[in-house]
Coordinates of C-alpha atoms in Angstrom, one line a residue:
M12 CA 10.2 2.4 3.7
S13 CA 9.0 5.4 5.3
A14 CA 5.7 5.3 7.2
D15 CA 5.1 9.0 6.2
L16 CA 1.8 9.6 4.5
P17 CA 2.2 11.9 1.5
T18 CA 0.4 15.2 1.2
K19 CA -1.6 13.5 -1.7
P20 CA -1.6 9.8 -1.3
T21 CA -2.5 7.7 -4.4
F22 CA -3.2 3.8 -4.8
E23 CA -0.4 3.5 -7.1
G24 CA 1.9 5.0 -4.8
W25 CA 0.9 2.4 -1.8
R26 CA 0.9 -0.4 -4.4
R27 CA 4.4 0.3 -5.6
R28 CA 5.5 0.5 -1.9
A29 CA 3.9 -2.9 -1.3
K30 CA 5.6 -4.5 -4.2
K31 CA 8.8 -3.0 -3.2
L32 CA 8.6 -4.4 0.2
L33 CA 7.8 -7.9 -1.2
R34 CA 10.9 -8.0 -3.5
Q35 CA 12.9 -6.7 -0.7
F36 CA 11.7 -9.6 1.6
R37 CA 12.3 -11.9 -0.9
S38 CA 15.8 -10.8 -1.3
H39 CA 16.4 -11.0 2.4
E40 CA 17.2 -7.3 2.9
P41 CA 17.5 -6.7 6.5
G42 CA 15.2 -3.7 6.7
A43 CA 12.0 -5.7 5.1
L44 CA 12.7 -8.6 7.3
T45 CA 12.5 -6.2 10.2
L46 CA 9.4 -4.6 8.9
V47 CA 7.6 -7.8 8.4
A48 CA 8.6 -9.1 11.8
A49 CA 7.2 -5.9 13.6
H50 CA 4.0 -5.3 11.5
H51 CA 2.6 -8.8 10.1
P52 CA 0.8 -10.9 12.5
N53 CA 2.4 -14.4 11.3
P54 CA 5.9 -13.2 9.8
E55 CA 6.6 -17.0 9.1
R56 CA 3.8 -17.1 6.6
F57 CA 4.6 -13.8 4.8
S58 CA 4.9 -14.6 0.9
T59 CA 2.3 -12.9 -1.1
L60 CA 1.5 -9.4 -2.2
A61 CA -1.5 -9.3 0.1
D62 CA 0.8 -9.8 3.1
A63 CA 3.1 -7.1 1.9
Q64 CA 0.0 -4.8 1.4
L65 CA -0.9 -5.5 5.0
V66 CA 2.4 -4.6 6.3
T67 CA 2.4 -1.5 4.1
A68 CA -1.0 -0.3 5.2
R69 CA 0.1 -0.9 9.0
L70 CA 3.1 1.2 8.4
A71 CA 0.8 3.7 7.2
G72 CA -0.9 3.7 10.6
R73 CA -4.1 1.5 9.2
E74 CA -5.2 -1.6 10.3
S75 CA -5.7 -3.2 6.8
W76 CA -5.1 -2.6 3.1
S77 CA -8.8 -1.9 2.6
D78 CA -8.6 0.6 5.6
L79 CA -5.8 2.3 3.8
C80 CA -7.6 2.5 0.5
R81 CA -10.7 4.1 2.2
F82 CA -8.4 6.7 3.8
I83 CA -6.9 7.5 0.4
E84 CA -10.3 7.6 -1.4
A85 CA -11.6 10.1 1.5
S86 CA -8.5 12.3 1.1
I87 CA -8.8 12.5 -2.6
G88 CA -12.6 13.0 -2.8
A89 CA -13.4 16.4 -1.3
E90 CA -10.6 18.6 -2.3
S91 CA -10.0 17.0 -5.7
T92 CA -10.8 18.3 -9.1
P93 CA -12.9 16.6 -11.8
Y94 CA -9.6 15.6 -13.5
E95 CA -8.4 13.9 -10.3
R96 CA -11.3 12.0 -9.7
A97 CA -11.3 10.7 -13.3
D98 CA -7.8 9.6 -13.1
L99 CA -8.9 7.9 -9.6
F100 CA -11.7 6.3 -11.5
C101 CA -9.5 5.0 -14.2
E102 CA -6.9 3.9 -11.9
L103 CA -9.5 1.7 -9.8
A104 CA -11.2 0.6 -12.9
C105 CA -8.0 -0.9 -14.5
L106 CA -6.0 -4.0 -13.4
S107 CA -2.2 -3.1 -12.4
Y108 CA 0.4 -6.0 -12.0

């Protein structure tokens, strides 16, 4: 997983990264194990999507998942078109599993 922030970050893109990290960790992939050990406060207890979201946020240089979400909101806000803001509203209003 790359820690580079995309030019136009999206919530869905970061959610997918977190889900992918969780799958890789559960498959005992060495890269995922290393990321969790380096970025999770208690790697032995890593097991949930929330844990993967925390690691993903820290890879992006943010302290927490909510901090990353606020950053994405701010980056989308001022420069986005009304259509992009409508897409963001729909994305935030719908549950995605």
